[in-house]
Amino acid sequence: MAKQVIVGIRVCPELDRIFLELATGLELALPIRCATGGVVTTAVDLADFAIVNNGLAVRFNRVGTELHLPELLAALPGFSSWAVAEIGRVGGRATSAAKTAAAHQNGKLGGRPRKATP
């Protein structure tokens, strides 16, 4: 089963919409003002974006805002909180070179501290 992650984005100023393409084939359309926090911006500003957090967010670098997929999906009528939690869980499980390096570094320091017993 494909994960609900962002794999593409299109900005359509003519329609005043940003289209988020998800791995499952779902496409979300939202007004540009939602992505910019109400700040008036140009298509050129919105063209400078990055898909971050393992596909769970889009950062608009020139505008300085981020769209988080779990928050967008939670706002949809009928979309359960369980599904949003599942998306977050899958994203947190993702591995990257940075997470691997951090785990190795923490291991050199003795690893995670043990829980204090009462």
Short mmCIF file of N, CA and C in Angstrom, two decimals:
data_model
loop_
_atom_site.label_atom_id
_atom_site.label_comp_id
_atom_site.label_asym_id
_atom_site.label_seq_id
_atom_site.Cartn_x
_atom_site.Cartn_y
_atom_site.Cartn_z
N MET A 1 0.84 -1.18 0.00
CA MET A 1 0.00 0.00 0.00
C MET A 1 0.89 1.24 0.00
N ALA A 2 0.58 2.20 -0.85
CA ALA A 2 1.37 3.43 -0.93
C ALA A 2 1.11 4.31 0.28
N LYS A 3 2.15 5.02 0.69
CA LYS A 3 2.02 5.92 1.83
C LYS A 3 1.46 7.25 1.36
N GLN A 4 0.77 7.95 2.27
CA GLN A 4 0.27 9.29 1.99
C GLN A 4 1.42 10.27 2.21
N VAL A 5 2.23 10.45 1.19
CA VAL A 5 3.31 11.43 1.25
C VAL A 5 3.27 12.28 -0.02
N ILE A 6 3.80 13.47 0.09
CA ILE A 6 3.82 14.40 -1.04
C ILE A 6 4.94 14.00 -1.98
N VAL A 7 4.60 13.81 -3.26
CA VAL A 7 5.62 13.46 -4.25
C VAL A 7 5.78 14.56 -5.31
N GLY A 8 4.85 15.49 -5.36
CA GLY A 8 4.95 16.57 -6.34
C GLY A 8 4.07 17.74 -5.97
N ILE A 9 4.36 18.86 -6.58
CA ILE A 9 3.59 20.08 -6.31
C ILE A 9 3.53 20.90 -7.59
N ARG A 10 2.37 21.49 -7.83
CA ARG A 10 2.19 22.41 -8.96
C ARG A 10 1.54 23.68 -8.43
N VAL A 11 2.03 24.81 -8.90
CA VAL A 11 1.44 26.10 -8.55
C VAL A 11 0.73 26.62 -9.79
N CYS A 12 -0.54 26.95 -9.64
CA CYS A 12 -1.34 27.44 -10.75
C CYS A 12 -1.93 28.80 -10.38
N PRO A 13 -1.19 29.91 -10.67
CA PRO A 13 -1.67 31.24 -10.29
C PRO A 13 -2.99 31.62 -10.97
N GLU A 14 -3.23 31.08 -12.17
CA GLU A 14 -4.47 31.40 -12.88
C GLU A 14 -5.70 30.95 -12.11
N LEU A 15 -5.57 29.83 -11.41
CA LEU A 15 -6.68 29.29 -10.62
C LEU A 15 -6.55 29.66 -9.14
N ASP A 16 -5.48 30.36 -8.78
CA ASP A 16 -5.19 30.70 -7.39
C ASP A 16 -5.14 29.43 -6.53
N ARG A 17 -4.44 28.41 -7.05
CA ARG A 17 -4.37 27.12 -6.38
C ARG A 17 -2.96 26.55 -6.37
N ILE A 18 -2.70 25.78 -5.31
CA ILE A 18 -1.51 24.95 -5.22
C ILE A 18 -2.02 23.52 -5.19
N PHE A 19 -1.45 22.66 -6.02
CA PHE A 19 -1.85 21.27 -6.10
C PHE A 19 -0.75 20.41 -5.50
N LEU A 20 -1.08 19.64 -4.48
CA LEU A 20 -0.15 18.69 -3.87
C LEU A 20 -0.47 17.30 -4.39
N GLU A 21 0.51 16.65 -4.99
CA GLU A 21 0.33 15.31 -5.53
C GLU A 21 0.88 14.31 -4.52
N LEU A 22 0.03 13.35 -4.11
CA LEU A 22 0.42 12.37 -3.12
C LEU A 22 0.79 11.05 -3.78
N ALA A 23 1.57 10.23 -3.08
CA ALA A 23 2.04 8.95 -3.62
C ALA A 23 0.89 8.01 -3.95
N THR A 24 -0.24 8.18 -3.30
CA THR A 24 -1.39 7.30 -3.53
C THR A 24 -2.20 7.70 -4.77
N GLY A 25 -1.82 8.81 -5.41
CA GLY A 25 -2.56 9.28 -6.57
C GLY A 25 -3.54 10.38 -6.23
N LEU A 26 -3.78 10.59 -4.94
CA LEU A 26 -4.66 11.67 -4.51
C LEU A 26 -3.99 13.01 -4.79
N GLU A 27 -4.78 13.99 -5.19
CA GLU A 27 -4.26 15.34 -5.42
C GLU A 27 -5.09 16.32 -4.61
N LEU A 28 -4.41 17.11 -3.79
CA LEU A 28 -5.09 18.12 -2.98
C LEU A 28 -4.89 19.48 -3.62
N ALA A 29 -5.97 20.24 -3.74
CA ALA A 29 -5.89 21.60 -4.26
C ALA A 29 -6.29 22.55 -3.14
N LEU A 30 -5.48 23.58 -2.93
CA LEU A 30 -5.82 24.57 -1.91
C LEU A 30 -5.46 25.96 -2.38
N PRO A 31 -6.16 26.96 -1.87
CA PRO A 31 -5.88 28.34 -2.26
C PRO A 31 -4.45 28.73 -1.89
N ILE A 32 -3.84 29.55 -2.73
CA ILE A 32 -2.46 29.99 -2.50
C ILE A 32 -2.33 30.67 -1.14
N ARG A 33 -3.34 31.44 -0.74
CA ARG A 33 -3.24 32.15 0.54
C ARG A 33 -3.10 31.19 1.72
N CYS A 34 -3.58 29.95 1.59
CA CYS A 34 -3.41 28.96 2.66
C CYS A 34 -1.95 28.57 2.82
N ALA A 35 -1.22 28.52 1.72
CA ALA A 35 0.19 28.14 1.77
C ALA A 35 1.07 29.27 2.25
N THR A 36 0.62 30.49 2.07
CA THR A 36 1.47 31.63 2.40
C THR A 36 1.08 32.30 3.70
N GLY A 37 0.12 31.75 4.39
CA GLY A 37 -0.33 32.36 5.64
C GLY A 37 -1.00 33.70 5.41
N GLY A 38 -1.61 33.87 4.25
CA GLY A 38 -2.30 35.11 3.92
C GLY A 38 -1.41 36.17 3.30
N VAL A 39 -0.10 35.90 3.19
CA VAL A 39 0.82 36.86 2.59
C VAL A 39 0.65 36.84 1.07
N VAL A 40 0.53 38.03 0.49
CA VAL A 40 0.43 38.12 -0.97
C VAL A 40 1.80 37.82 -1.56
N THR A 41 1.84 36.92 -2.53
CA THR A 41 3.10 36.49 -3.11
C THR A 41 2.94 36.23 -4.60
N THR A 42 4.05 35.96 -5.26
CA THR A 42 4.03 35.70 -6.69
C THR A 42 4.31 34.22 -6.95
N ALA A 43 4.04 33.80 -8.18
CA ALA A 43 4.32 32.41 -8.57
C ALA A 43 5.81 32.12 -8.50
N VAL A 44 6.63 33.13 -8.76
CA VAL A 44 8.09 32.96 -8.68
C VAL A 44 8.50 32.62 -7.25
N ASP A 45 7.91 33.31 -6.27
CA ASP A 45 8.21 33.02 -4.87
C ASP A 45 7.80 31.59 -4.50
N LEU A 46 6.67 31.15 -5.01
CA LEU A 46 6.16 29.82 -4.68
C LEU A 46 6.91 28.73 -5.43
N ALA A 47 7.60 29.08 -6.51
CA ALA A 47 8.35 28.09 -7.28
C ALA A 47 9.58 27.60 -6.51
N ASP A 48 10.03 28.37 -5.53
CA ASP A 48 11.19 27.98 -4.71
C ASP A 48 10.67 27.21 -3.50
N PHE A 49 10.49 25.89 -3.66
CA PHE A 49 9.95 25.06 -2.59
C PHE A 49 10.80 23.81 -2.43
N ALA A 50 10.61 23.13 -1.31
CA ALA A 50 11.26 21.85 -1.06
C ALA A 50 10.28 20.94 -0.34
N ILE A 51 10.25 19.69 -0.74
CA ILE A 51 9.46 18.69 -0.04
C ILE A 51 10.33 18.17 1.10
N VAL A 52 9.88 18.32 2.34
CA VAL A 52 10.69 18.01 3.52
C VAL A 52 9.96 17.03 4.43
N ASN A 53 10.62 16.64 5.51
CA ASN A 53 10.05 15.73 6.51
C ASN A 53 9.57 14.43 5.89
N ASN A 54 10.41 13.84 5.04
CA ASN A 54 10.10 12.56 4.39
C ASN A 54 8.78 12.61 3.61
N GLY A 55 8.50 13.75 2.98
CA GLY A 55 7.30 13.88 2.17
C GLY A 55 6.06 14.31 2.93
N LEU A 56 6.21 14.65 4.20
CA LEU A 56 5.05 15.04 5.00
C LEU A 56 4.83 16.55 5.02
N ALA A 57 5.71 17.32 4.38
CA ALA A 57 5.55 18.78 4.39
C ALA A 57 6.20 19.38 3.15
N VAL A 58 5.75 20.59 2.83
CA VAL A 58 6.34 21.38 1.75
C VAL A 58 6.76 22.71 2.36
N ARG A 59 8.01 23.09 2.11
CA ARG A 59 8.52 24.37 2.60
C ARG A 59 8.66 25.32 1.41
N PHE A 60 8.04 26.51 1.54
CA PHE A 60 8.19 27.56 0.54
C PHE A 60 9.28 28.50 1.05
N ASN A 61 10.47 28.36 0.48
CA ASN A 61 11.66 29.03 1.00
C ASN A 61 11.57 30.55 0.98
N ARG A 62 11.14 31.12 -0.13
CA ARG A 62 11.10 32.58 -0.22
C ARG A 62 10.00 33.20 0.64
N VAL A 63 8.94 32.47 0.83
CA VAL A 63 7.81 32.97 1.62
C VAL A 63 8.05 32.71 3.11
N GLY A 64 8.78 31.63 3.42
CA GLY A 64 9.07 31.30 4.80
C GLY A 64 7.93 30.56 5.50
N THR A 65 7.16 29.78 4.75
CA THR A 65 6.06 29.01 5.35
C THR A 65 6.19 27.54 4.98
N GLU A 66 5.50 26.70 5.74
CA GLU A 66 5.45 25.27 5.47
C GLU A 66 4.01 24.79 5.52
N LEU A 67 3.71 23.83 4.65
CA LEU A 67 2.42 23.12 4.68
C LEU A 67 2.69 21.72 5.19
N HIS A 68 1.97 21.29 6.21
CA HIS A 68 2.15 19.96 6.78
C HIS A 68 0.98 19.09 6.38
N LEU A 69 1.26 17.99 5.70
CA LEU A 69 0.23 17.10 5.18
C LEU A 69 -0.71 16.57 6.27
N PRO A 70 -0.22 16.09 7.41
CA PRO A 70 -1.17 15.60 8.42
C PRO A 70 -2.18 16.66 8.86
N GLU A 71 -1.75 17.91 8.98
CA GLU A 71 -2.67 18.98 9.37
C GLU A 71 -3.69 19.25 8.26
N LEU A 72 -3.24 19.20 7.01
CA LEU A 72 -4.17 19.41 5.90
C LEU A 72 -5.21 18.30 5.85
N LEU A 73 -4.77 17.06 6.01
CA LEU A 73 -5.71 15.93 5.95
C LEU A 73 -6.66 15.93 7.13
N ALA A 74 -6.20 16.36 8.29
CA ALA A 74 -7.06 16.41 9.47
C ALA A 74 -8.20 17.41 9.27
N ALA A 75 -7.98 18.41 8.44
CA ALA A 75 -9.01 19.43 8.20
C ALA A 75 -10.08 18.94 7.23
N LEU A 76 -9.83 17.82 6.54
CA LEU A 76 -10.81 17.30 5.59
C LEU A 76 -11.95 16.61 6.33
N PRO A 77 -13.20 16.89 5.94
CA PRO A 77 -14.33 16.21 6.58
C PRO A 77 -14.25 14.70 6.33
N GLY A 78 -14.46 13.92 7.35
CA GLY A 78 -14.47 12.48 7.20
C GLY A 78 -13.11 11.82 7.30
N PHE A 79 -12.05 12.60 7.38
CA PHE A 79 -10.72 12.00 7.49
C PHE A 79 -10.44 11.78 8.96
N SER A 80 -10.23 10.55 9.34
CA SER A 80 -10.15 10.21 10.77
C SER A 80 -8.83 10.64 11.40
N SER A 81 -8.89 10.88 12.68
CA SER A 81 -7.67 11.22 13.42
C SER A 81 -6.72 10.03 13.45
N TRP A 82 -7.26 8.80 13.35
CA TRP A 82 -6.40 7.63 13.31
C TRP A 82 -5.53 7.68 12.07
N ALA A 83 -6.11 8.05 10.93
CA ALA A 83 -5.34 8.10 9.69
C ALA A 83 -4.22 9.14 9.78
N VAL A 84 -4.51 10.27 10.40
CA VAL A 84 -3.50 11.32 10.57
C VAL A 84 -2.38 10.81 11.48
N ALA A 85 -2.75 10.12 12.55
CA ALA A 85 -1.74 9.57 13.46
C ALA A 85 -0.89 8.52 12.75
N GLU A 86 -1.50 7.73 11.90
CA GLU A 86 -0.78 6.70 11.15
C GLU A 86 0.24 7.33 10.21
N ILE A 87 -0.13 8.41 9.55
CA ILE A 87 0.79 9.11 8.66
C ILE A 87 1.99 9.62 9.45
N GLY A 88 1.75 10.19 10.62
CA GLY A 88 2.84 10.67 11.46
C GLY A 88 3.73 9.55 11.95
N ARG A 89 3.13 8.41 12.28
CA ARG A 89 3.90 7.27 12.75
C ARG A 89 4.82 6.75 11.66
N VAL A 90 4.30 6.63 10.45
CA VAL A 90 5.10 6.16 9.32
C VAL A 90 6.23 7.14 9.03
N GLY A 91 5.94 8.42 9.10
CA GLY A 91 6.98 9.43 8.87
C GLY A 91 8.08 9.37 9.92
N GLY A 92 7.71 9.12 11.16
CA GLY A 92 8.69 9.04 12.23
C GLY A 92 9.55 7.80 12.15
N ARG A 93 9.04 6.78 11.49
CA ARG A 93 9.78 5.52 11.34
C ARG A 93 10.79 5.59 10.21
N ALA A 94 10.65 6.57 9.36
CA ALA A 94 11.52 6.67 8.18
C ALA A 94 12.98 6.81 8.59
N THR A 95 13.84 6.27 7.76
CA THR A 95 15.27 6.35 8.04
C THR A 95 15.93 7.32 7.08
N SER A 96 17.02 7.88 7.52
CA SER A 96 17.81 8.76 6.67
C SER A 96 19.25 8.66 7.12
N ALA A 97 20.14 9.19 6.32
CA ALA A 97 21.55 9.18 6.67
C ALA A 97 21.78 9.99 7.96
N ALA A 98 21.03 11.08 8.12
CA ALA A 98 21.18 11.92 9.30
C ALA A 98 20.74 11.18 10.56
N LYS A 99 19.61 10.43 10.48
CA LYS A 99 19.15 9.67 11.64
C LYS A 99 20.15 8.57 12.00
N THR A 100 20.71 7.91 10.99
CA THR A 100 21.69 6.85 11.22
C THR A 100 22.93 7.41 11.89
N ALA A 101 23.43 8.56 11.39
CA ALA A 101 24.62 9.18 11.98
C ALA A 101 24.36 9.60 13.42
N ALA A 102 23.18 10.15 13.69
CA ALA A 102 22.85 10.57 15.05
C ALA A 102 22.77 9.37 15.99
N ALA A 103 22.22 8.27 15.52
CA ALA A 103 22.12 7.07 16.34
C ALA A 103 23.51 6.53 16.67
N HIS A 104 24.40 6.53 15.68
CA HIS A 104 25.77 6.07 15.93
C HIS A 104 26.48 6.97 16.93
N GLN A 105 26.29 8.27 16.79
CA GLN A 105 26.92 9.23 17.71
C GLN A 105 26.39 9.04 19.13
N ASN A 106 25.07 8.85 19.27
CA ASN A 106 24.49 8.62 20.59
C ASN A 106 25.00 7.31 21.19
N GLY A 107 25.19 6.29 20.36
CA GLY A 107 25.71 5.01 20.82
C GLY A 107 27.12 5.14 21.38
N LYS A 108 27.91 5.99 20.78
CA LYS A 108 29.28 6.22 21.27
C LYS A 108 29.27 6.87 22.66
N LEU A 109 28.19 7.57 22.96
CA LEU A 109 28.07 8.23 24.26
C LEU A 109 27.43 7.33 25.31
N GLY A 110 27.18 6.08 24.95
CA GLY A 110 26.58 5.16 25.92
C GLY A 110 25.12 4.86 25.64
N GLY A 111 24.57 5.45 24.59
CA GLY A 111 23.19 5.17 24.22
C GLY A 111 22.18 5.90 25.08
N ARG A 112 20.95 5.46 24.99
CA ARG A 112 19.86 6.08 25.73
C ARG A 112 20.01 5.79 27.22
N PRO A 113 19.84 6.80 28.06
CA PRO A 113 19.93 6.56 29.51
C PRO A 113 18.82 5.64 29.98
N ARG A 114 19.13 4.83 30.99
CA ARG A 114 18.14 3.93 31.54
C ARG A 114 17.12 4.73 32.34
N LYS A 115 15.90 4.17 32.41
CA LYS A 115 14.85 4.81 33.20
C LYS A 115 15.21 4.71 34.68
N ALA A 116 14.94 5.76 35.39
CA ALA A 116 15.17 5.74 36.84
C ALA A 116 14.08 4.91 37.49
N THR A 117 14.48 4.01 38.37
CA THR A 117 13.49 3.18 39.07
C THR A 117 13.04 3.90 40.33
N PRO A 118 11.74 3.82 40.62
CA PRO A 118 11.22 4.55 41.80
C PRO A 118 11.65 3.96 43.10
#
